[in-house]
Amino acid sequence: MNTSTDLFARAKNLLPGGVNSPVRAFKSVGGEPFFAARAAGAHLWDVDGRRYVDYIGSWGPMIAGHAHPSVIEAVQRTAVNGLSFGVPNPLEVEMAETITRLVPSCEMVRMVNSGTEATLSAIRLARGATGRTRIVKFEGCYHGHGDSFLVKAGSGVLTLGMPDSPGVPKPLADLTLTLPFNDFDAATELFDAYGADIAGLIVEPIVGNANCILPADGFLQHLRTLCTQHGCVLIFDEVMTGFRVALGGAQARYGVEPDLTTFGKIIGGGMPVGAYGGRRDLMAQIAPSGPIYQAGTLSGNPVAMAAGLATLQLIQDPGFHERLEATTHRLCDGVEAAAQAAGVAFTTVRSCAMFGWYFRRGPIQTYADATGSDAAAFRVFFHAMLERGVYLAPSAFEAGFLSSAHTDADLDATIAAAAESFEIVRKAAG
Ligand code: KE4
């Protein structure tokens, strides 16, 4: 009665699509999702006892591996003293001190409960602080399911082929202007035309929701210059890249300082957490110190803070990110070599602890490049890898994630599974 098949049959009757988040539904790859029983390190076990090497890590939080002993211990130690107070608690202060220390552009920070809450709040702050209404986002970028962001969005909306969602009032959607990522001239032209009306520009500094696309040299700086020139708030959505692609996030990796940054995932260590932060003159305008309202019953929850702080402590180990970046290259080099040996058109995009795999030849520099990947080939590959105990994102439009728990044995097993899977892809292509 508790196999994945049984559970999914029950779930479909009670949860839309049988899931609590669309990207989990396997809709674009076919088949049915498995149900997780437990996870540890780089591995997931489903309720039917199968083990997988996990390259999703709960979509980013598990950069130190699942159920890390020091994270579990921190949660247990905190939970016995109460799960939520609705009163300030010391761990909220420690989290604020940690984030502002590791990300210097954040002079102040506010905790929320998801990445969506963080980006919603950042946009409201940009609009409230500038008195302007338009915002700019990039095609294929995903900033959570806030109305203003469901315009040419990525992740699950792109996966399901619905980049614009019903239910978003047209007058509101019309206030969201979109740009092609890595297109310098298009950005300049849009700001020349609308600059005085733009409250803020929000960007994934490394796109991780249309598969994975790196910023072209100078592109993030170009956006910084445009926002400064036009008095717009530059928002880096680092919900995914924060504390992953470098200790200080993408802004540290690329040396570009935004006005606001949004966070999620890793800062919660697997518990529901988000945050937004940035320039003091902006953040001071958030209630109750200022008039721009934002609130949350469980914001700064002590158990969530404990899980996040324990995770942020682990990633500060000397050499943590350097080792993870080397692991990322070793995995992607090995899988690329396997694809080449099988004669399958395939390329990878890498950063630190996140990667994109594409069934097409590179380079991948734009949204059009990313969406030109052979989704049918990916579907065959995804299931072949799953059957061989490797769990990739069930979508051709999601990035993959590595953790410090992935061992050489995990990578060797993944590369061996990929070699067999590419053969299956080649045969399926005829
Ligand atoms: P959440 O509201 O899902 O915590 O965060 C939204 C969000 C905001 N910004 C970026 C850059 C994000 O990647 C996300 C969420 N990422 C997806 C995975 N692509 C979460 C997985 C899901 O939707 O279940």
CSV table of C-alpha atoms and ligand atoms in Angstrom, one decimal:
chain,number,residue,atom,x,y,z
A,1,MET,CA,0.0,0.0,0.0
A,2,ASN,CA,3.0,2.3,0.3
A,3,THR,CA,4.8,1.8,-3.0
A,4,SER,CA,5.5,4.9,-5.1
A,5,THR,CA,2.7,3.8,-7.4
A,6,ASP,CA,0.2,3.4,-4.6
A,7,LEU,CA,1.2,6.7,-3.0
A,8,PHE,CA,1.0,8.6,-6.4
A,9,ALA,CA,-2.5,7.1,-7.0
A,10,ARG,CA,-3.6,8.4,-3.7
A,11,ALA,CA,-1.8,11.7,-4.1
A,12,LYS,CA,-3.3,12.4,-7.6
A,13,ASN,CA,-6.8,12.3,-6.0
A,14,LEU,CA,-5.9,14.9,-3.4
A,15,LEU,CA,-3.0,17.1,-4.7
A,16,PRO,CA,-3.0,18.9,-8.0
A,17,GLY,CA,-1.0,16.6,-10.3
A,18,GLY,CA,-0.3,14.5,-7.2
A,19,VAL,CA,2.5,16.9,-6.1
A,20,ASN,CA,3.0,19.9,-4.0
A,21,SER,CA,5.3,21.5,-6.6
A,22,PRO,CA,4.9,21.0,-10.3
A,23,VAL,CA,8.6,20.3,-11.1
A,24,ARG,CA,8.4,17.1,-9.1
A,25,ALA,CA,5.7,15.6,-11.3
A,26,PHE,CA,7.7,14.1,-14.2
A,27,LYS,CA,5.2,15.6,-16.5
A,28,SER,CA,7.7,16.7,-19.1
A,29,VAL,CA,9.7,13.4,-19.0
A,30,GLY,CA,6.9,11.0,-18.7
A,31,GLY,CA,6.3,8.3,-16.1
A,32,GLU,CA,5.5,8.8,-12.5
A,33,PRO,CA,7.6,10.3,-9.7
A,34,PHE,CA,9.0,8.1,-7.0
A,35,PHE,CA,8.4,8.9,-3.4
A,36,ALA,CA,11.3,9.5,-1.1
A,37,ALA,CA,11.7,7.4,2.0
A,38,ARG,CA,14.9,8.9,3.3
A,39,ALA,CA,18.1,10.6,2.2
A,40,ALA,CA,21.7,10.8,3.5
A,41,GLY,CA,24.8,12.5,1.9
A,42,ALA,CA,24.5,12.3,-1.9
A,43,HIS,CA,21.9,9.6,-1.9
A,44,LEU,CA,18.1,9.3,-1.9
A,45,TRP,CA,16.2,6.1,-1.2
A,46,ASP,CA,12.6,5.7,-2.5
A,47,VAL,CA,9.8,3.9,-0.6
A,48,ASP,CA,10.5,0.8,-2.7
A,49,GLY,CA,14.0,0.6,-1.5
A,50,ARG,CA,15.9,1.9,-4.6
A,51,ARG,CA,18.9,4.1,-4.0
A,52,TYR,CA,19.8,7.0,-6.2
A,53,VAL,CA,22.8,9.3,-6.6
A,54,ASP,CA,20.9,12.6,-6.2
A,55,TYR,CA,21.8,15.6,-8.4
A,56,ILE,CA,18.9,17.8,-7.2
A,57,GLY,CA,19.6,18.0,-3.5
A,58,SER,CA,16.1,19.3,-2.8
A,59,TRP,CA,16.6,21.8,-5.7
A,60,GLY,CA,19.6,23.4,-4.0
A,61,PRO,CA,19.6,23.4,-0.2
A,62,MET,CA,21.6,20.2,0.3
A,63,ILE,CA,25.0,21.6,-0.6
A,64,ALA,CA,26.5,19.8,2.3
A,65,GLY,CA,24.6,16.6,1.5
A,66,HIS,CA,21.3,15.3,2.9
A,67,ALA,CA,20.9,14.8,6.7
A,68,HIS,CA,24.3,16.1,7.5
A,69,PRO,CA,24.9,15.1,11.2
A,70,SER,CA,25.8,18.6,12.3
A,71,VAL,CA,22.6,20.0,10.7
A,72,ILE,CA,20.4,17.3,12.2
A,73,GLU,CA,22.0,17.9,15.6
A,74,ALA,CA,21.4,21.6,15.4
A,75,VAL,CA,17.8,21.0,14.5
A,76,GLN,CA,17.3,18.5,17.3
A,77,ARG,CA,19.1,20.7,19.9
A,78,THR,CA,16.9,23.7,18.9
A,79,ALA,CA,13.5,21.9,18.4
A,80,VAL,CA,13.5,20.6,22.0
A,81,ASN,CA,13.3,24.2,23.2
A,82,GLY,CA,10.3,25.0,21.1
A,83,LEU,CA,9.4,25.1,17.4
A,84,SER,CA,8.3,28.7,17.0
A,85,PHE,CA,7.9,31.7,19.3
A,86,GLY,CA,6.5,34.6,17.2
A,87,VAL,CA,8.9,36.6,19.4
A,88,PRO,CA,12.5,37.5,18.3
A,89,ASN,CA,15.0,34.8,19.0
A,90,PRO,CA,18.8,34.9,19.1
A,91,LEU,CA,19.3,32.7,16.0
A,92,GLU,CA,17.7,35.3,13.8
A,93,VAL,CA,20.4,37.8,14.9
A,94,GLU,CA,23.1,35.2,14.2
A,95,MET,CA,21.6,34.5,10.8
A,96,ALA,CA,21.5,38.2,10.0
A,97,GLU,CA,25.1,38.6,11.1
A,98,THR,CA,26.2,35.6,9.1
A,99,ILE,CA,24.5,36.7,5.8
A,100,THR,CA,25.7,40.3,6.1
A,101,ARG,CA,29.2,39.2,6.8
A,102,LEU,CA,29.4,36.7,3.9
A,103,VAL,CA,27.6,39.0,1.4
A,104,PRO,CA,28.9,42.5,2.0
A,105,SER,CA,26.4,44.2,-0.3
A,106,CYS,CA,23.8,43.2,2.3
A,107,GLU,CA,24.0,45.8,5.0
A,108,MET,CA,20.6,44.7,6.3
A,109,VAL,CA,18.5,41.6,5.8
A,110,ARG,CA,15.0,40.3,6.4
A,111,MET,CA,14.1,36.7,6.8
A,112,VAL,CA,11.1,35.2,5.1
A,113,ASN,CA,9.9,31.6,4.4
A,114,SER,CA,10.6,31.0,0.7
A,115,GLY,CA,12.5,32.3,-2.3
A,116,THR,CA,9.1,33.5,-3.7
A,117,GLU,CA,8.5,35.6,-0.6
A,118,ALA,CA,12.0,37.0,-0.9
A,119,THR,CA,11.6,38.1,-4.5
A,120,LEU,CA,8.0,39.4,-4.0
A,121,SER,CA,9.3,41.5,-1.1
A,122,ALA,CA,12.4,42.8,-3.0
A,123,ILE,CA,10.2,43.9,-6.0
A,124,ARG,CA,7.7,45.7,-3.6
A,125,LEU,CA,10.7,47.4,-2.0
A,126,ALA,CA,12.1,48.5,-5.3
A,127,ARG,CA,8.7,49.9,-6.3
A,128,GLY,CA,8.1,51.5,-3.0
A,129,ALA,CA,11.5,53.1,-2.8
A,130,THR,CA,11.5,54.5,-6.3
A,131,GLY,CA,7.8,55.3,-6.7
A,132,ARG,CA,8.0,53.6,-10.1
A,133,THR,CA,5.9,50.6,-11.3
A,134,ARG,CA,7.7,48.7,-14.1
A,135,ILE,CA,10.1,45.9,-13.4
A,136,VAL,CA,12.5,44.1,-15.8
A,137,LYS,CA,13.2,40.3,-15.8
A,138,PHE,CA,14.8,38.0,-18.3
A,139,GLU,CA,13.2,35.4,-20.5
A,140,GLY,CA,13.6,31.9,-18.9
A,141,CYS,CA,14.5,33.3,-15.5
A,142,TYR,CA,12.3,32.1,-12.6
A,143,HIS,CA,11.9,34.1,-9.5
A,144,GLY,CA,9.2,32.1,-7.7
A,145,HIS,CA,5.5,32.1,-8.5
A,146,GLY,CA,4.7,35.8,-7.7
A,147,ASP,CA,2.3,37.3,-10.2
A,148,SER,CA,4.8,39.8,-11.6
A,149,PHE,CA,7.3,37.1,-12.3
A,150,LEU,CA,5.1,34.7,-14.2
A,151,VAL,CA,5.9,36.4,-17.5
A,152,LYS,CA,8.2,34.4,-19.8
A,153,ALA,CA,9.3,32.5,-16.7
A,154,GLY,CA,11.5,29.5,-16.4
A,155,SER,CA,11.6,26.3,-14.2
A,156,GLY,CA,8.3,24.6,-13.9
A,157,VAL,CA,6.3,27.0,-16.0
A,158,LEU,CA,8.8,26.6,-18.8
A,159,THR,CA,8.9,22.8,-18.3
A,160,LEU,CA,5.2,22.7,-18.6
A,161,GLY,CA,5.3,24.9,-21.7
A,162,MET,CA,3.3,27.7,-20.0
A,163,PRO,CA,5.8,30.5,-19.5
A,164,ASP,CA,2.9,32.9,-18.8
A,165,SER,CA,0.3,31.7,-16.3
A,166,PRO,CA,-3.4,32.3,-16.3
A,167,GLY,CA,-4.6,34.2,-13.2
A,168,VAL,CA,-2.1,37.0,-13.6
A,169,PRO,CA,-4.1,40.2,-14.4
A,170,LYS,CA,-2.9,41.6,-17.7
A,171,PRO,CA,-2.5,45.2,-16.3
A,172,LEU,CA,0.0,43.7,-13.8
A,173,ALA,CA,1.8,41.5,-16.3
A,174,ASP,CA,2.1,44.5,-18.6
A,175,LEU,CA,4.3,46.1,-16.0
A,176,THR,CA,6.8,43.4,-16.3
A,177,LEU,CA,9.2,44.0,-19.2
A,178,THR,CA,11.4,41.1,-20.4
A,179,LEU,CA,14.8,40.9,-22.0
A,180,PRO,CA,16.9,38.2,-23.6
A,181,PHE,CA,19.7,37.1,-21.2
A,182,ASN,CA,23.2,38.1,-22.4
A,183,ASP,CA,21.9,40.6,-24.9
A,184,PHE,CA,23.7,43.9,-24.2
A,185,ASP,CA,22.1,46.0,-26.9
A,186,ALA,CA,18.5,44.9,-26.0
A,187,ALA,CA,19.1,45.9,-22.4
A,188,THR,CA,20.5,49.3,-23.4
A,189,GLU,CA,17.6,50.0,-25.8
A,190,LEU,CA,15.0,49.0,-23.2
A,191,PHE,CA,16.5,51.3,-20.6
A,192,ASP,CA,16.7,54.1,-23.1
A,193,ALA,CA,13.0,53.7,-23.8
A,194,TYR,CA,11.7,53.0,-20.3
A,195,GLY,CA,14.5,53.7,-17.8
A,196,ALA,CA,12.6,56.5,-16.0
A,197,ASP,CA,9.7,54.1,-15.3
A,198,ILE,CA,11.7,51.1,-14.2
A,199,ALA,CA,11.6,50.4,-10.4
A,200,GLY,CA,13.9,47.5,-10.5
A,201,LEU,CA,15.6,44.8,-12.6
A,202,ILE,CA,15.7,41.3,-11.2
A,203,VAL,CA,18.1,38.7,-12.7
A,204,GLU,CA,19.4,35.3,-11.9
A,205,PRO,CA,23.1,36.2,-12.2
A,206,ILE,CA,23.7,32.6,-13.4
A,207,VAL,CA,20.4,31.4,-15.0
A,208,GLY,CA,19.5,28.1,-13.3
A,209,ASN,CA,15.9,27.8,-14.4
A,210,ALA,CA,16.2,27.5,-18.1
A,211,ASN,CA,18.8,24.8,-17.6
A,212,CYS,CA,22.1,26.6,-16.8
A,213,ILE,CA,23.4,29.7,-18.7
A,214,LEU,CA,26.4,31.7,-17.5
A,215,PRO,CA,26.5,35.5,-17.9
A,216,ALA,CA,28.6,36.7,-20.8
A,217,ASP,CA,31.8,38.6,-19.8
A,218,GLY,CA,30.7,42.1,-18.7
A,219,PHE,CA,27.0,41.4,-18.9
A,220,LEU,CA,26.2,41.7,-15.2
A,221,GLN,CA,28.4,44.8,-15.0
A,222,HIS,CA,26.4,46.2,-18.0
A,223,LEU,CA,23.2,45.7,-16.0
A,224,ARG,CA,24.8,47.4,-13.0
A,225,THR,CA,25.8,50.4,-15.1
A,226,LEU,CA,22.3,50.7,-16.6
A,227,CYS,CA,20.5,50.5,-13.3
A,228,THR,CA,22.9,53.1,-11.8
A,229,GLN,CA,22.4,55.4,-14.7
A,230,HIS,CA,18.6,55.2,-14.6
A,231,GLY,CA,18.1,55.1,-10.8
A,232,CYS,CA,16.7,51.6,-10.9
A,233,VAL,CA,17.2,49.0,-8.2
A,234,LEU,CA,19.4,46.1,-9.3
A,235,ILE,CA,18.3,42.9,-7.7
A,236,PHE,CA,20.3,39.7,-7.9
A,237,ASP,CA,18.1,36.7,-7.3
A,238,GLU,CA,20.6,34.4,-5.6
A,239,VAL,CA,18.0,32.0,-4.2
A,240,MET,CA,19.8,29.3,-6.2
A,241,THR,CA,23.4,30.7,-6.7
A,242,GLY,CA,23.7,32.2,-3.2
A,243,PHE,CA,26.5,30.5,-1.1
A,244,ARG,CA,26.6,27.8,-3.9
A,245,VAL,CA,28.7,29.2,-6.8
A,246,ALA,CA,31.0,30.9,-4.3
A,247,LEU,CA,30.9,31.6,-0.6
A,248,GLY,CA,29.7,35.1,-1.4
A,249,GLY,CA,27.5,33.9,-4.2
A,250,ALA,CA,27.5,35.0,-7.9
A,251,GLN,CA,28.0,38.6,-6.9
A,252,ALA,CA,31.4,37.6,-5.4
A,253,ARG,CA,32.2,35.3,-8.3
A,254,TYR,CA,31.6,38.0,-10.9
A,255,GLY,CA,32.5,41.1,-8.8
A,256,VAL,CA,29.3,43.0,-9.4
A,257,GLU,CA,27.4,44.5,-6.4
A,258,PRO,CA,23.6,44.6,-6.6
A,259,ASP,CA,21.4,46.9,-4.6
A,260,LEU,CA,19.3,44.0,-3.2
A,261,THR,CA,19.9,40.3,-3.1
A,262,THR,CA,17.3,37.5,-2.6
A,263,PHE,CA,18.2,34.2,-0.9
A,264,GLY,CA,16.6,30.9,-0.2
A,265,LYS,CA,17.5,27.1,-0.3
A,266,ILE,CA,21.0,26.8,1.3
A,267,ILE,CA,20.3,29.4,4.1
A,268,GLY,CA,17.5,27.1,5.3
A,269,GLY,CA,19.6,23.9,5.0
A,270,GLY,CA,16.4,22.1,3.9
A,271,MET,CA,13.9,24.0,6.1
A,272,PRO,CA,11.5,26.6,4.6
A,273,VAL,CA,13.5,29.8,4.5
A,274,GLY,CA,14.1,32.8,2.3
A,275,ALA,CA,15.7,36.2,2.8
A,276,TYR,CA,16.2,39.5,1.1
A,277,GLY,CA,18.8,42.1,1.9
A,278,GLY,CA,20.9,44.9,0.6
A,279,ARG,CA,21.6,48.6,0.9
A,280,ARG,CA,20.7,50.1,4.3
A,281,ASP,CA,18.8,53.0,2.8
A,282,LEU,CA,16.5,50.6,1.0
A,283,MET,CA,16.1,48.0,3.7
A,284,ALA,CA,15.3,50.7,6.3
A,285,GLN,CA,12.1,51.4,4.3
A,286,ILE,CA,10.7,48.0,5.3
A,287,ALA,CA,8.1,47.9,8.1
A,288,PRO,CA,8.3,48.6,11.0
A,289,SER,CA,11.3,50.9,10.4
A,290,GLY,CA,9.7,52.2,7.2
A,291,PRO,CA,6.4,52.3,5.4
A,292,ILE,CA,6.8,49.4,3.0
A,293,TYR,CA,5.0,46.4,4.5
A,294,GLN,CA,6.1,42.8,4.6
A,295,ALA,CA,5.5,40.3,7.4
A,296,GLY,CA,5.5,36.5,8.2
A,297,THR,CA,4.3,34.3,11.0
A,298,LEU,CA,7.2,31.9,10.8
A,299,SER,CA,9.9,34.3,9.5
A,300,GLY,CA,13.1,33.7,11.4
A,301,ASN,CA,11.8,30.4,12.8
A,302,PRO,CA,14.4,29.1,15.3
A,303,VAL,CA,14.5,25.6,13.9
A,304,ALA,CA,14.9,26.8,10.3
A,305,MET,CA,17.6,29.3,11.5
A,306,ALA,CA,19.4,26.4,13.2
A,307,ALA,CA,19.4,24.3,10.1
A,308,GLY,CA,20.5,27.2,7.9
A,309,LEU,CA,23.3,28.3,10.3
A,310,ALA,CA,24.7,24.8,10.6
A,311,THR,CA,24.8,24.6,6.8
A,312,LEU,CA,26.4,28.0,6.4
A,313,GLN,CA,29.0,26.9,9.0
A,314,LEU,CA,29.9,23.8,6.9
A,315,ILE,CA,30.4,25.7,3.7
A,316,GLN,CA,32.9,28.0,5.3
A,317,ASP,CA,35.4,25.2,5.7
A,318,PRO,CA,38.6,26.2,4.0
A,319,GLY,CA,38.6,25.0,0.4
A,320,PHE,CA,34.9,23.9,0.4
A,321,HIS,CA,34.0,25.7,-2.8
A,322,GLU,CA,37.3,25.0,-4.5
A,323,ARG,CA,36.7,21.3,-3.9
A,324,LEU,CA,33.1,21.5,-5.1
A,325,GLU,CA,34.2,23.3,-8.3
A,326,ALA,CA,36.7,20.6,-9.1
A,327,THR,CA,34.0,17.9,-8.5
A,328,THR,CA,31.7,19.8,-10.9
A,329,HIS,CA,34.3,19.8,-13.7
A,330,ARG,CA,35.3,16.1,-13.1
A,331,LEU,CA,31.6,15.1,-13.4
A,332,CYS,CA,30.9,17.1,-16.5
A,333,ASP,CA,34.2,16.2,-18.2
A,334,GLY,CA,33.4,12.5,-17.6
A,335,VAL,CA,29.8,12.7,-18.9
A,336,GLU,CA,30.9,14.8,-21.9
A,337,ALA,CA,33.6,12.2,-22.8
A,338,ALA,CA,30.9,9.5,-22.5
A,339,ALA,CA,28.6,11.4,-24.9
A,340,GLN,CA,31.4,11.9,-27.4
A,341,ALA,CA,32.3,8.2,-27.3
A,342,ALA,CA,28.6,7.4,-28.0
A,343,GLY,CA,28.4,9.9,-30.8
A,344,VAL,CA,25.7,11.9,-29.1
A,345,ALA,CA,25.5,15.7,-29.5
A,346,PHE,CA,25.9,16.9,-26.0
A,347,THR,CA,27.5,19.8,-24.1
A,348,THR,CA,27.7,21.0,-20.5
A,349,VAL,CA,27.7,24.3,-18.8
A,350,ARG,CA,29.4,24.5,-15.4
A,351,SER,CA,29.8,26.8,-12.5
A,352,CYS,CA,30.6,25.7,-8.9
A,353,ALA,CA,28.3,23.0,-7.7
A,354,MET,CA,25.8,23.6,-10.4
A,355,PHE,CA,25.7,22.5,-14.0
A,356,GLY,CA,23.6,22.3,-17.1
A,357,TRP,CA,23.6,19.3,-19.5
A,358,TYR,CA,22.3,19.9,-23.1
A,359,PHE,CA,21.5,17.5,-25.9
A,360,ARG,CA,23.0,19.8,-28.5
A,361,ARG,CA,26.4,21.1,-29.4
A,362,GLY,CA,27.6,24.2,-27.6
A,363,PRO,CA,28.2,26.9,-26.9
A,364,ILE,CA,25.1,27.8,-24.8
A,365,GLN,CA,24.9,31.5,-24.3
A,366,THR,CA,21.2,32.5,-24.8
A,367,TYR,CA,17.8,31.3,-23.9
A,368,ALA,CA,17.3,30.2,-27.5
A,369,ASP,CA,20.5,28.1,-27.2
A,370,ALA,CA,19.1,26.5,-24.0
A,371,THR,CA,15.7,25.8,-25.4
A,372,GLY,CA,17.2,24.3,-28.6
A,373,SER,CA,18.3,21.2,-26.6
A,374,ASP,CA,16.8,18.0,-27.8
A,375,ALA,CA,14.1,17.4,-25.1
A,376,ALA,CA,13.2,14.0,-26.6
A,377,ALA,CA,16.8,12.8,-26.2
A,378,PHE,CA,16.8,14.1,-22.7
A,379,ARG,CA,13.7,12.2,-21.8
A,380,VAL,CA,15.3,8.9,-22.9
A,381,PHE,CA,18.5,9.8,-21.1
A,382,PHE,CA,16.6,10.8,-17.9
A,383,HIS,CA,14.9,7.4,-17.6
A,384,ALA,CA,17.9,5.4,-18.5
A,385,MET,CA,19.9,7.2,-15.8
A,386,LEU,CA,17.0,6.7,-13.3
A,387,GLU,CA,17.0,3.0,-14.0
A,388,ARG,CA,20.8,3.0,-13.3
A,389,GLY,CA,20.3,4.7,-10.0
A,390,VAL,CA,21.0,8.3,-10.9
A,391,TYR,CA,18.4,11.0,-10.2
A,392,LEU,CA,18.6,14.1,-12.5
A,393,ALA,CA,16.1,16.9,-12.6
A,394,PRO,CA,12.9,15.6,-14.3
A,395,SER,CA,13.1,18.5,-16.8
A,396,ALA,CA,15.3,19.6,-19.7
A,397,PHE,CA,15.1,23.1,-18.2
A,398,GLU,CA,16.6,22.7,-14.8
A,399,ALA,CA,20.1,23.0,-13.5
A,400,GLY,CA,21.8,20.1,-11.7
A,401,PHE,CA,23.4,20.4,-8.2
A,402,LEU,CA,26.4,18.9,-6.6
A,403,SER,CA,27.2,18.7,-2.9
A,404,SER,CA,30.3,18.1,-0.8
A,405,ALA,CA,28.9,14.6,-0.1
A,406,HIS,CA,29.3,13.4,-3.7
A,407,THR,CA,32.2,11.1,-3.7
A,408,ASP,CA,34.5,9.9,-6.5
A,409,ALA,CA,32.6,6.6,-6.4
A,410,ASP,CA,29.3,8.5,-6.9
A,411,LEU,CA,30.8,10.3,-9.9
A,412,ASP,CA,32.4,7.1,-11.4
A,413,ALA,CA,29.0,5.4,-11.1
A,414,THR,CA,27.3,8.4,-12.7
A,415,ILE,CA,29.7,8.5,-15.6
A,416,ALA,CA,29.4,4.8,-16.2
A,417,ALA,CA,25.6,5.1,-16.1
A,418,ALA,CA,25.8,8.0,-18.6
A,419,ALA,CA,27.9,5.9,-21.0
A,420,GLU,CA,25.2,3.2,-21.1
A,421,SER,CA,22.5,5.8,-21.3
A,422,PHE,CA,24.0,7.7,-24.2
A,423,GLU,CA,24.1,4.4,-26.1
A,424,ILE,CA,20.4,4.0,-25.5
A,425,VAL,CA,19.8,7.6,-26.6
A,426,ARG,CA,21.8,7.0,-29.8
A,427,LYS,CA,19.8,3.8,-30.6
A,428,ALA,CA,16.5,5.5,-29.8
A,429,ALA,CA,17.4,8.2,-32.3
A,430,GLY,CA,17.8,5.5,-34.9
B,1,KE4,P1,10.8,29.0,-3.7
B,1,KE4,O1,9.6,29.9,-3.5
B,1,KE4,O2,10.5,27.8,-4.5
B,1,KE4,O3,11.5,28.7,-2.4
B,1,KE4,O4,12.0,29.9,-4.5
B,1,KE4,C1,11.6,30.4,-5.8
B,1,KE4,C2,12.8,30.7,-6.6
B,1,KE4,C3,13.3,32.0,-6.7
B,1,KE4,N1,14.4,32.3,-7.4
B,1,KE4,C4,15.1,31.3,-8.0
B,1,KE4,C5,16.4,31.6,-8.8
B,1,KE4,C6,14.7,29.9,-7.9
B,1,KE4,O5,15.5,29.0,-8.5
B,1,KE4,C7,13.6,29.6,-7.2
B,1,KE4,C8,13.0,28.2,-7.0
B,1,KE4,N2,13.7,27.2,-7.8
B,1,KE4,C9,12.9,26.0,-8.2
B,1,KE4,C10,13.8,25.1,-9.0
B,1,KE4,N3,14.2,25.6,-10.2
B,1,KE4,C11,12.3,25.4,-7.0
B,1,KE4,C12,11.8,24.0,-7.2
B,1,KE4,C13,10.3,24.0,-7.2
B,1,KE4,O6,9.6,24.9,-7.7
B,1,KE4,O7,9.7,23.0,-6.6
